CSV table of C-alpha atoms and ligand atoms in Angstrom, one decimal:
chain,number,residue,atom,x,y,z
X,1,MET,CA,0.0,-0.1,-0.1
X,2,ASN,CA,1.0,3.6,-0.8
X,3,ARG,CA,2.6,5.1,2.5
X,4,LYS,CA,2.9,8.9,1.5
X,5,PRO,CA,1.2,10.4,4.7
X,6,MET,CA,-0.5,13.4,3.3
X,7,ALA,CA,-1.1,12.0,0.1
X,8,THR,CA,-3.1,9.1,1.6
X,9,PRO,CA,-5.6,10.5,4.1
X,10,LEU,CA,-8.0,7.6,4.0
X,11,THR,CA,-5.3,4.6,4.6
X,12,GLN,CA,-2.9,6.3,6.5
X,13,ASN,CA,-3.9,4.7,9.8
X,14,ILE,CA,-4.2,1.3,8.1
X,15,THR,CA,-1.7,-1.6,8.5
X,16,PRO,CA,-3.0,-4.8,7.1
X,17,HIS,CA,-3.2,-7.9,9.7
X,18,ARG,CA,-2.9,-5.3,12.6
X,19,GLU,CA,-5.9,-4.2,14.9
X,20,PRO,CA,-7.2,-0.8,14.1
X,21,PRO,CA,-6.4,2.2,16.2
X,22,ASP,CA,-8.8,2.6,18.9
X,23,LEU,CA,-9.8,6.0,19.8
X,24,LYS,CA,-6.9,7.3,21.6
X,25,GLN,CA,-4.6,6.0,19.1
X,26,TYR,CA,-6.8,7.5,16.2
X,27,ALA,CA,-7.1,10.9,17.9
X,28,GLN,CA,-3.1,10.9,18.5
X,29,ALA,CA,-3.0,10.7,14.5
X,30,GLY,CA,-4.9,13.7,14.0
X,31,GLY,CA,-8.4,12.3,14.1
X,32,TYR,CA,-11.6,13.7,15.4
X,33,GLN,CA,-10.1,17.4,14.8
X,34,GLY,CA,-12.3,17.6,11.9
X,35,LEU,CA,-15.5,16.8,14.3
X,36,GLN,CA,-13.8,19.3,17.0
X,37,ARG,CA,-13.5,22.3,14.2
X,38,ALA,CA,-16.9,21.4,13.0
X,39,ILE,CA,-19.1,21.3,16.1
X,40,LYS,CA,-17.0,24.3,17.8
X,41,THR,CA,-16.5,26.5,14.9
X,42,LEU,CA,-18.6,25.8,11.7
X,43,THR,CA,-22.3,26.0,11.0
X,44,PRO,CA,-23.9,23.1,9.4
X,45,GLN,CA,-24.2,25.0,6.1
X,46,GLU,CA,-20.6,25.9,6.3
X,47,VAL,CA,-19.7,21.9,6.7
X,48,LEU,CA,-21.9,21.4,3.6
X,49,GLN,CA,-20.2,24.0,1.7
X,50,GLU,CA,-16.6,22.7,2.5
X,51,VAL,CA,-17.9,19.3,1.1
X,52,LYS,CA,-19.4,21.0,-1.8
X,53,GLU,CA,-16.3,23.0,-2.7
X,54,SER,CA,-13.8,19.9,-2.3
X,55,ASN,CA,-15.7,18.4,-5.2
X,56,LEU,CA,-15.9,14.9,-3.4
X,57,ARG,CA,-18.2,12.7,-5.6
X,58,GLY,CA,-20.0,9.6,-4.3
X,59,ARG,CA,-17.6,6.3,-4.1
X,60,GLY,CA,-20.8,4.2,-4.2
X,61,GLY,CA,-20.6,3.8,-8.1
X,62,ALA,CA,-22.8,6.7,-9.6
X,63,GLY,CA,-20.4,9.5,-8.5
X,64,PHE,CA,-23.2,11.8,-7.7
X,65,PRO,CA,-21.4,15.0,-5.8
X,66,THR,CA,-21.8,14.5,-2.4
X,67,GLY,CA,-22.2,18.5,-1.1
X,68,LEU,CA,-25.1,18.6,-3.7
X,69,LYS,CA,-26.9,15.5,-2.3
X,70,TRP,CA,-26.6,16.9,1.1
X,71,SER,CA,-28.2,20.1,0.1
X,72,PHE,CA,-31.4,18.6,-1.1
X,73,VAL,CA,-32.3,17.8,2.5
X,74,PRO,CA,-34.8,20.2,3.7
X,75,ARG,CA,-33.4,22.7,6.1
X,76,GLY,CA,-34.5,25.1,8.7
X,77,ASP,CA,-36.7,24.9,11.9
X,78,ASP,CA,-39.9,23.8,9.8
X,79,ALA,CA,-38.0,20.8,8.3
X,80,PRO,CA,-39.4,17.4,8.9
X,81,ARG,CA,-37.8,15.4,11.9
X,82,PRO,CA,-36.3,13.3,12.5
X,83,LYS,CA,-33.8,13.1,9.6
X,84,TYR,CA,-31.7,10.1,8.9
X,85,LEU,CA,-28.0,9.7,7.6
X,86,ILE,CA,-27.2,6.3,6.4
X,87,ALA,CA,-23.4,4.6,5.4
X,88,ASN,CA,-24.2,2.4,2.9
X,89,ALA,CA,-21.7,-0.6,3.8
X,90,ASP,CA,-23.6,-3.5,1.8
X,91,GLU,CA,-20.5,-3.9,-0.6
X,92,MET,CA,-21.6,-6.9,-2.6
X,93,GLU,CA,-20.2,-5.7,-6.0
X,94,PRO,CA,-17.9,-8.6,-7.4
X,95,GLY,CA,-14.5,-7.8,-7.1
X,96,THR,CA,-15.0,-4.7,-4.6
X,97,PHE,CA,-13.7,-4.7,-1.2
X,98,LYS,CA,-12.4,-1.2,-0.6
X,99,ASP,CA,-15.4,-0.5,2.2
X,100,ARG,CA,-14.0,-3.6,4.1
X,101,LEU,CA,-10.6,-2.5,4.2
X,102,LEU,CA,-11.9,1.0,5.7
X,103,MET,CA,-14.0,-0.4,8.2
X,104,GLU,CA,-11.6,-3.0,9.6
X,105,GLY,CA,-8.6,-1.1,9.4
X,106,ASP,CA,-9.9,2.4,10.6
X,107,PRO,CA,-13.5,2.2,12.2
X,108,HIS,CA,-13.3,5.6,13.8
X,109,GLN,CA,-12.6,7.2,10.5
X,110,LEU,CA,-16.0,6.1,9.4
X,111,LEU,CA,-17.8,7.1,12.5
X,112,GLU,CA,-16.1,10.6,12.4
X,113,GLY,CA,-17.4,10.8,8.7
X,114,MET,CA,-20.8,10.0,9.8
X,115,ILE,CA,-21.2,12.5,12.6
X,116,LEU,CA,-19.7,15.3,10.2
X,117,ALA,CA,-22.5,14.4,7.5
X,118,SER,CA,-25.2,13.8,10.2
X,119,TYR,CA,-24.1,17.6,11.5
X,120,ALA,CA,-24.3,18.9,8.0
X,121,ILE,CA,-27.9,17.7,7.2
X,122,GLN,CA,-28.9,17.9,11.0
X,123,ALA,CA,-29.6,14.2,11.3
X,124,GLU,CA,-30.5,12.8,14.8
X,125,VAL,CA,-30.0,9.3,13.9
X,126,ALA,CA,-27.6,7.5,11.6
X,127,TYR,CA,-27.3,3.9,10.8
X,128,ILE,CA,-24.5,1.8,9.3
X,129,PHE,CA,-26.2,-0.7,7.2
X,130,LEU,CA,-23.4,-3.7,7.0
X,131,ARG,CA,-23.1,-6.7,4.9
X,132,ALA,CA,-23.7,-9.5,7.2
X,133,GLU,CA,-20.5,-11.4,5.9
X,134,TYR,CA,-18.4,-8.7,7.3
X,135,TRP,CA,-18.3,-10.0,11.0
X,136,LEU,CA,-14.9,-8.5,11.6
X,137,ALA,CA,-15.9,-5.1,10.6
X,138,ALA,CA,-18.9,-5.5,12.7
X,139,GLN,CA,-16.9,-6.5,15.8
X,140,ARG,CA,-14.5,-3.5,15.0
X,141,LEU,CA,-17.2,-0.9,14.4
X,142,LYS,CA,-18.9,-1.9,17.6
X,143,LYS,CA,-16.1,-1.5,19.6
X,144,ALA,CA,-15.5,1.9,18.2
X,145,ILE,CA,-19.0,3.2,18.4
X,146,ALA,CA,-18.8,2.3,22.2
X,147,GLU,CA,-15.7,4.3,22.5
X,148,ALA,CA,-17.4,7.3,20.9
X,149,TYR,CA,-20.2,7.1,23.1
X,150,GLN,CA,-17.9,7.2,26.1
X,151,VAL,CA,-16.4,10.4,25.1
X,152,ASN,CA,-19.7,12.2,24.0
X,153,TYR,CA,-18.7,12.1,20.4
X,154,LEU,CA,-21.9,10.4,19.8
X,155,GLY,CA,-25.4,10.7,22.2
X,156,LYS,CA,-26.8,13.7,23.7
X,157,ASN,CA,-25.2,17.0,23.2
X,158,LEU,CA,-22.3,16.4,21.3
X,159,LEU,CA,-19.3,18.2,22.8
X,160,GLY,CA,-21.7,20.5,24.7
X,161,SER,CA,-23.4,21.8,21.5
X,162,THR,CA,-27.1,21.5,21.0
X,163,PHE,CA,-26.3,18.8,18.5
X,164,SER,CA,-27.4,15.1,19.4
X,165,LEU,CA,-26.8,11.9,17.4
X,166,GLU,CA,-27.5,8.2,18.0
X,167,LEU,CA,-25.6,5.8,15.5
X,168,HIS,CA,-26.8,2.1,15.1
X,169,LEU,CA,-25.0,-0.7,13.5
X,170,HIS,CA,-27.5,-2.8,11.7
X,171,THR,CA,-26.3,-6.2,9.7
X,172,SER,CA,-28.0,-6.7,6.5
X,173,ALA,CA,-29.5,-10.1,5.2
X,174,GLY,CA,-26.8,-10.3,2.3
X,175,ARG,CA,-28.5,-9.5,-0.9
X,176,TYR,CA,-27.0,-7.4,-3.6
X,177,ILE,CA,-30.1,-5.3,-4.2
X,178,CYS,CA,-29.8,-4.3,-0.5
X,179,GLY,CA,-26.9,-2.1,-1.7
X,180,GLU,CA,-29.5,0.0,-4.1
X,181,GLU,CA,-30.1,2.8,-1.8
X,182,THR,CA,-34.3,2.6,-1.9
X,183,ALA,CA,-34.1,-1.2,-1.4
X,184,LEU,CA,-31.9,-0.6,1.4
X,185,LEU,CA,-34.4,1.5,3.1
X,186,ASN,CA,-37.2,-0.9,2.7
X,187,ALA,CA,-34.7,-3.8,4.1
X,188,LEU,CA,-33.9,-1.3,7.2
X,189,GLU,CA,-37.7,-0.8,7.6
X,190,GLY,CA,-38.1,-4.6,8.0
X,191,LYS,CA,-39.9,-4.9,4.5
X,192,ARG,CA,-39.0,-6.9,1.3
X,193,ALA,CA,-35.6,-5.4,-0.1
X,194,ILE,CA,-36.9,-4.0,-3.5
X,195,PRO,CA,-36.2,-0.8,-4.9
X,196,ARG,CA,-38.6,2.2,-4.6
X,197,ALA,CA,-39.8,4.5,-7.5
X,198,LYS,CA,-37.8,7.6,-7.5
X,199,PRO,CA,-38.9,10.5,-7.1
X,200,PRO,CA,-39.4,11.0,-4.2
X,201,TYR,CA,-35.7,10.9,-3.7
X,202,PRO,CA,-34.6,9.6,-0.2
X,203,GLN,CA,-33.2,13.2,0.6
X,204,VAL,CA,-36.6,14.2,0.9
X,205,SER,CA,-38.7,11.1,1.7
X,206,GLY,CA,-36.5,8.3,2.6
X,207,LEU,CA,-36.5,6.0,5.8
X,208,TRP,CA,-39.9,5.8,7.2
X,209,GLY,CA,-41.0,8.7,5.0
X,210,GLN,CA,-38.3,11.4,6.6
X,211,PRO,CA,-35.5,13.0,4.8
X,212,THR,CA,-32.5,10.7,4.5
X,213,VAL,CA,-29.0,10.6,3.3
X,214,VAL,CA,-27.4,7.3,1.9
X,215,ASN,CA,-23.7,7.5,1.2
X,216,ASN,CA,-21.2,5.0,0.6
X,217,VAL,CA,-18.6,4.1,3.2
X,218,GLU,CA,-15.4,5.4,1.3
X,219,THR,CA,-17.5,8.6,0.5
X,220,LEU,CA,-17.9,9.3,4.2
X,221,CYS,CA,-14.3,8.3,5.1
X,222,ASN,CA,-13.3,11.3,3.0
X,223,VAL,CA,-15.1,13.9,4.9
X,224,PRO,CA,-13.2,14.1,8.2
X,225,HIS,CA,-9.9,14.8,6.1
X,226,ILE,CA,-12.2,17.8,3.8
X,227,ILE,CA,-13.3,19.4,7.3
X,228,ALA,CA,-10.0,19.0,9.1
X,229,ARG,CA,-7.8,20.3,6.2
X,230,GLY,CA,-10.0,22.1,3.9
X,231,ALA,CA,-11.7,21.5,0.4
X,232,ALA,CA,-8.7,23.5,-1.5
X,233,TRP,CA,-5.9,20.8,0.2
X,234,TYR,CA,-8.4,17.9,-0.6
X,235,GLN,CA,-8.8,19.1,-4.2
X,236,ASN,CA,-5.3,19.1,-4.7
X,237,LEU,CA,-4.8,15.7,-3.9
X,238,SER,CA,-6.4,14.7,-6.7
X,239,ARG,CA,-4.8,14.5,-10.9
X,240,SER,CA,-8.3,15.3,-12.2
X,241,GLU,CA,-11.4,17.7,-11.7
X,242,ASP,CA,-12.7,15.4,-9.1
X,243,GLY,CA,-11.4,15.9,-5.5
X,244,GLY,CA,-9.0,13.9,-3.4
X,245,THR,CA,-7.8,10.2,-3.6
X,246,LYS,CA,-9.4,7.1,-4.5
X,247,ILE,CA,-9.2,3.6,-3.5
X,248,TYR,CA,-8.5,1.5,-6.6
X,249,GLY,CA,-8.5,-2.1,-6.7
X,250,ALA,CA,-7.3,-4.8,-9.1
X,251,SER,CA,-8.1,-8.4,-9.1
X,252,GLY,CA,-7.3,-11.2,-11.9
X,253,ARG,CA,-4.1,-12.5,-13.0
X,254,VAL,CA,-1.9,-9.7,-11.9
X,255,LYS,CA,1.1,-10.1,-9.9
X,256,HIS,CA,0.2,-8.3,-6.8
X,257,PRO,CA,-3.8,-8.2,-6.9
X,258,GLY,CA,-4.7,-5.7,-4.0
X,259,ALA,CA,-5.9,-2.2,-3.1
X,260,TRP,CA,-4.2,1.1,-3.2
X,261,GLU,CA,-5.3,4.7,-2.3
X,262,LEU,CA,-4.1,7.0,-5.2
X,263,PRO,CA,-4.9,10.4,-6.4
X,264,MET,CA,-7.9,10.5,-8.1
X,265,GLY,CA,-7.3,10.4,-11.9
X,266,THR,CA,-4.5,8.0,-11.8
X,267,PRO,CA,-4.0,6.3,-15.3
X,268,ILE,CA,-5.1,2.8,-15.5
X,269,ARG,CA,-1.6,1.9,-16.7
X,270,GLU,CA,-0.1,3.0,-13.7
X,271,ILE,CA,-2.3,1.1,-11.4
X,272,LEU,CA,-2.0,-2.0,-13.3
X,273,GLU,CA,1.8,-1.7,-14.0
X,274,GLU,CA,3.1,0.1,-11.0
X,275,HIS,CA,1.0,-1.1,-7.9
X,276,ALA,CA,-0.4,-4.3,-9.2
X,277,GLY,CA,3.0,-5.3,-10.6
X,278,GLY,CA,1.7,-6.0,-14.4
X,279,MET,CA,0.4,-9.3,-15.4
X,280,LYS,CA,1.5,-12.7,-14.1
X,281,ASP,CA,4.4,-14.4,-16.1
X,282,GLY,CA,2.9,-16.2,-19.0
X,283,PHE,CA,-0.3,-14.0,-19.2
X,284,GLN,CA,-1.4,-11.3,-21.5
X,285,LEU,CA,-3.8,-8.6,-21.1
X,286,ARG,CA,-7.0,-8.7,-22.8
X,287,GLY,CA,-9.5,-6.5,-21.0
X,288,PHE,CA,-10.8,-5.1,-18.0
X,289,LEU,CA,-13.9,-4.1,-16.2
X,290,PRO,CA,-12.8,-0.6,-14.6
X,291,GLY,CA,-15.1,-0.3,-12.0
X,292,GLY,CA,-16.4,-3.9,-10.8
X,293,ALA,CA,-18.7,-6.5,-12.1
X,294,SER,CA,-21.5,-4.0,-13.6
X,295,THR,CA,-19.2,-1.8,-15.8
X,296,ASP,CA,-18.1,-2.2,-19.4
X,297,PHE,CA,-15.1,-3.7,-20.7
X,298,LEU,CA,-12.3,-1.9,-21.5
X,299,THR,CA,-9.1,-2.8,-23.5
X,300,GLU,CA,-5.5,-2.3,-23.9
X,301,GLU,CA,-6.2,0.8,-26.0
X,302,HIS,CA,-7.8,2.4,-22.8
X,303,LEU,CA,-4.5,2.1,-20.6
X,304,GLU,CA,-3.5,5.6,-20.7
X,305,VAL,CA,-7.3,6.6,-19.6
X,306,PRO,CA,-7.1,8.6,-15.8
X,307,MET,CA,-9.4,6.8,-13.5
X,308,ASP,CA,-11.7,9.6,-13.0
X,309,TYR,CA,-15.4,9.7,-13.5
X,310,ASP,CA,-15.5,11.6,-16.7
X,311,SER,CA,-12.6,10.0,-18.4
X,312,VAL,CA,-13.8,6.5,-17.8
X,313,GLN,CA,-17.4,7.5,-19.1
X,314,ALA,CA,-15.4,9.1,-22.2
X,315,ALA,CA,-13.8,5.9,-22.8
X,316,GLY,CA,-17.3,4.0,-22.7
X,317,SER,CA,-17.5,2.5,-19.2
X,318,ARG,CA,-17.8,3.7,-15.8
X,319,LEU,CA,-15.4,4.4,-12.9
X,320,GLY,CA,-18.0,2.4,-10.7
X,321,THR,CA,-16.1,1.2,-7.3
X,322,GLY,CA,-12.6,1.6,-9.2
X,323,SER,CA,-12.2,-2.0,-8.8
X,324,LEU,CA,-10.4,-3.2,-11.8
X,325,ILE,CA,-11.3,-6.9,-12.7
X,326,ILE,CA,-8.7,-8.3,-15.4
X,327,LEU,CA,-9.3,-10.5,-18.2
X,328,ASP,CA,-6.2,-12.5,-19.5
X,329,ASP,CA,-5.5,-14.3,-22.9
X,330,ARG,CA,-6.1,-17.7,-21.2
X,331,THR,CA,-9.5,-17.0,-19.7
X,332,CYS,CA,-12.3,-17.5,-22.1
X,333,PRO,CA,-14.4,-14.5,-22.1
X,334,VAL,CA,-17.6,-15.8,-22.9
X,335,ASP,CA,-17.3,-18.1,-19.4
X,336,MET,CA,-16.2,-14.8,-17.6
X,337,VAL,CA,-19.5,-13.1,-18.7
X,338,ARG,CA,-21.4,-16.1,-18.1
X,339,ASN,CA,-20.1,-16.2,-14.7
X,340,LEU,CA,-21.0,-12.6,-14.1
X,341,GLU,CA,-24.7,-13.3,-15.4
X,342,HIS,CA,-25.2,-16.0,-13.3
X,343,PHE,CA,-24.5,-13.8,-10.1
X,344,PHE,CA,-26.7,-11.2,-11.6
X,345,ALA,CA,-29.5,-13.3,-12.3
X,346,GLN,CA,-29.2,-15.2,-9.0
X,347,GLU,CA,-29.5,-11.4,-7.1
X,348,SER,CA,-32.3,-10.0,-9.2
X,349,CYS,CA,-34.9,-9.1,-6.6
X,350,GLY,CA,-37.5,-10.2,-9.0
X,351,TRP,CA,-39.6,-6.9,-9.0
X,352,CYS,CA,-39.8,-6.2,-12.7
X,353,THR,CA,-40.4,-9.0,-15.4
X,354,PRO,CA,-37.4,-8.0,-18.0
X,355,CYS,CA,-34.9,-8.4,-15.2
X,356,ARG,CA,-36.5,-11.3,-13.6
X,357,ASP,CA,-37.0,-13.4,-16.5
X,358,GLY,CA,-34.6,-11.8,-18.8
X,359,LEU,CA,-31.6,-12.3,-16.7
X,360,PRO,CA,-32.2,-16.2,-16.5
X,361,TRP,CA,-32.4,-16.1,-20.2
X,362,VAL,CA,-29.2,-14.4,-20.8
X,363,GLU,CA,-27.3,-16.9,-18.4
X,364,LYS,CA,-29.1,-19.9,-20.3
X,365,ILE,CA,-28.0,-18.5,-23.9
X,366,LEU,CA,-24.5,-17.9,-22.7
X,367,LEU,CA,-24.2,-21.2,-21.0
X,368,GLY,CA,-25.2,-22.8,-24.4
X,369,ILE,CA,-22.5,-20.9,-26.3
X,370,GLU,CA,-19.9,-21.8,-23.7
X,371,GLN,CA,-21.0,-25.6,-23.9
X,372,GLY,CA,-20.8,-25.8,-27.6
X,373,GLN,CA,-24.4,-25.7,-28.3
X,374,GLY,CA,-24.7,-22.1,-29.7
X,375,GLN,CA,-26.6,-21.1,-32.6
X,376,PRO,CA,-25.6,-17.9,-34.9
X,377,GLU,CA,-28.9,-16.0,-34.1
X,378,ASP,CA,-27.8,-16.5,-30.2
X,379,LEU,CA,-25.6,-13.3,-30.7
X,380,GLU,CA,-28.7,-11.3,-31.9
X,381,TYR,CA,-30.6,-12.7,-28.9
X,382,LEU,CA,-27.9,-11.5,-26.6
X,383,MET,CA,-27.8,-8.1,-28.3
X,384,MET,CA,-31.5,-7.7,-28.0
X,385,HIS,CA,-31.3,-8.6,-24.2
X,386,THR,CA,-28.8,-5.8,-24.0
X,387,ARG,CA,-31.4,-3.2,-25.2
X,388,LEU,CA,-34.7,-4.8,-23.4
X,389,LEU,CA,-32.8,-5.2,-20.1
X,390,GLY,CA,-30.8,-1.5,-20.7
X,391,PRO,CA,-31.4,1.9,-18.8
X,392,GLY,CA,-35.1,2.7,-18.7
X,393,HIS,CA,-36.7,-0.7,-19.3
X,394,THR,CA,-36.2,-1.9,-15.3
X,395,PHE,CA,-37.2,-0.5,-12.3
X,396,CYS,CA,-34.1,0.0,-11.0
X,397,ALA,CA,-30.0,0.0,-12.3
X,398,HIS,CA,-29.3,-3.9,-11.4
X,399,ALA,CA,-30.4,-5.0,-14.9
X,400,PRO,CA,-28.7,-2.2,-16.7
X,401,GLY,CA,-25.6,-2.6,-15.0
X,402,ALA,CA,-25.8,-6.4,-15.4
X,403,MET,CA,-26.0,-5.7,-19.3
X,404,GLU,CA,-22.7,-3.6,-19.2
X,405,PRO,CA,-20.1,-6.5,-19.3
X,406,LEU,CA,-22.2,-8.4,-21.8
X,407,GLN,CA,-22.5,-5.7,-24.2
X,408,SER,CA,-18.8,-4.8,-24.0
X,409,ALA,CA,-17.9,-8.4,-24.3
X,410,LEU,CA,-20.1,-8.5,-27.3
X,411,LYS,CA,-18.4,-5.5,-28.8
X,412,TYR,CA,-14.7,-6.4,-28.0
X,413,PHE,CA,-14.6,-10.3,-28.0
X,414,LYS,CA,-17.1,-10.8,-30.7
X,415,THR,CA,-14.8,-13.5,-32.3
X,416,ASP,CA,-14.5,-15.5,-29.4
X,417,PHE,CA,-18.3,-15.9,-29.3
X,418,GLU,CA,-18.4,-16.8,-33.1
X,419,GLN,CA,-15.5,-19.5,-32.6
X,420,HIS,CA,-17.5,-21.1,-30.1
X,421,ILE,CA,-20.3,-21.2,-32.3
X,422,HIS,CA,-18.4,-22.4,-35.2
X,423,GLN,CA,-16.5,-24.9,-33.4
X,424,GLN,CA,-19.4,-26.0,-31.2
X,425,ARG,CA,-16.8,-26.0,-28.1
X,426,CYS,CA,-14.9,-23.6,-26.1
X,427,PRO,CA,-11.8,-23.1,-27.9
X,428,PHE,CA,-10.0,-22.3,-24.1
X,429,LYS,CA,-10.7,-25.8,-23.1
L,501,FMN,C1,-28.1,-3.3,-7.5
L,501,FMN,C2,-27.2,-2.0,-6.8
L,501,FMN,C3,-26.2,-2.3,-5.8
L,501,FMN,C4,-25.6,-1.2,-5.2
L,501,FMN,N1,-24.8,-1.9,-4.2
L,501,FMN,C5,-24.1,-0.6,-3.7
L,501,FMN,C6,-23.3,-0.9,-2.3
L,501,FMN,O1,-23.0,-2.3,-2.0
L,501,FMN,N2,-22.7,0.1,-1.7
L,501,FMN,C7,-23.0,1.4,-2.1
L,501,FMN,O2,-22.5,2.1,-1.1
L,501,FMN,N3,-23.8,1.7,-3.1
L,501,FMN,C8,-24.5,0.6,-3.8
L,501,FMN,N4,-25.1,1.0,-4.9
L,501,FMN,C9,-25.4,2.5,-5.0
L,501,FMN,C10,-26.5,3.0,-4.2
L,501,FMN,O3,-27.6,2.8,-4.7
L,501,FMN,C11,-26.1,4.4,-3.9
L,501,FMN,O4,-26.0,5.2,-5.1
L,501,FMN,C12,-24.8,4.8,-3.2
L,501,FMN,O5,-24.9,4.2,-2.0
L,501,FMN,C13,-24.8,6.1,-2.9
L,501,FMN,O6,-23.7,6.6,-2.0
L,501,FMN,P1,-22.7,7.7,-2.7
L,501,FMN,O7,-23.5,8.9,-3.2
L,501,FMN,O8,-21.6,8.1,-1.6
L,501,FMN,O9,-21.8,6.9,-3.6
L,501,FMN,C14,-25.9,0.1,-5.7
L,501,FMN,C15,-26.8,0.3,-6.7
L,501,FMN,C16,-27.2,-0.7,-7.3
L,501,FMN,C17,-28.5,0.0,-8.3
L,502,SF4,S1,-34.3,-4.3,-12.1
L,502,SF4,FE1,-34.1,-6.3,-11.0
L,502,SF4,S2,-33.2,-5.9,-8.8
L,502,SF4,FE2,-33.9,-3.9,-9.9
L,502,SF4,S3,-36.1,-4.0,-9.4
L,502,SF4,FE3,-35.8,-4.8,-11.3
L,502,SF4,S4,-36.0,-6.9,-10.7
L,502,SF4,FE4,-35.5,-5.8,-9.0
């Protein structure tokens, strides 16, 4: 992991395989200074403004500007109460494990970010919606929450102010759809985890119909640093328009799979070659999903693309969670996509027909091609499904996300699909 102290605010306290800092150690390393500054010297509106100016964009996948999202929450004396802040820690995107790293490695950083976000929107109650499998993160967060209550960083009248905050840890039932923010709200209310229609957006009518902000764990972990050191400092960490650093990951046949905190906008080649160590001996790069399983493949021609929201989008994909999944020359792209679509089909919440029925069809066609029973018209059927399940045809972004690796595989690896069909077998086996 990159260890330049000021350039890696999110991971500066994290040492793999070591206990995370407790409250005292976190504070000794500069932690809770953002909270002290905010509660004692800044109004909620000033905290919000600082986050707006930092150009922090949400790290949960969609990249929505964080300060702008907070500004949609009703303010003032006549605003509905209570208001809620939720840390989305469901993290079930295949290939993505950055939030786990942050929660296990430095739980107080998330708590401080949540307290500051709650202060900015004047939320009275905050939840961490945690993936059930993250039991170690749960243990460490529980301990950190208890410590924060002890010193009145949580509870009534924080640090002698008029602001009070209760914070709860909630372990999820463990479904991919629970990460979608409105399905998360239903799950937290004890209902079936299906997405809600938007509008109304959660900022206006969220948990139990009250104003609610849902933010990703990595997003919230940036906030203490922005408030402690200022928006300009934060913006300068970046190599692009989007502020700050980003935790990038790489998995697949690279020499050193892992995650690294780097300036936002670090070129893909640098991440792959300098940090992931390049391809394993004997393997060549064929393509990669830049932002987790629900993003479009890019190929070698895109290696110079900076990993920021707009640049990756201009290249035809999405930054997503910033977690690269590598396809090498000895892995069958048809089988890789089949495997992904199997996951997406299993994880459909079943609420709308195109996704519920379409994804199993896609998986079945891909399985047929992979097993040597594909027909030439199958490629047309697959293309048709990428349209039928694409944006605007389903209730939430799950199915369109599932179509991204498929539609781009049909574009970049079409000859592999054709070979399977003509040879009636998988050429990689
Ligand atoms: C199917 C699906 C799964 C999602 N899973 C997650 C998740 O596990 N964690 C997360 O932060 N956002 C996830 N999101 C995005 C959230 O809906 C939401 O945009 C995000 O939590 C907002 O936080 P941010 O503004 O800080 O990025 C998912 C979206 C979809 C459509
Ligand atoms: S797109 Fe899929 S996951 Fe989303 S609401 Fe429809 S059935 Fe559920």
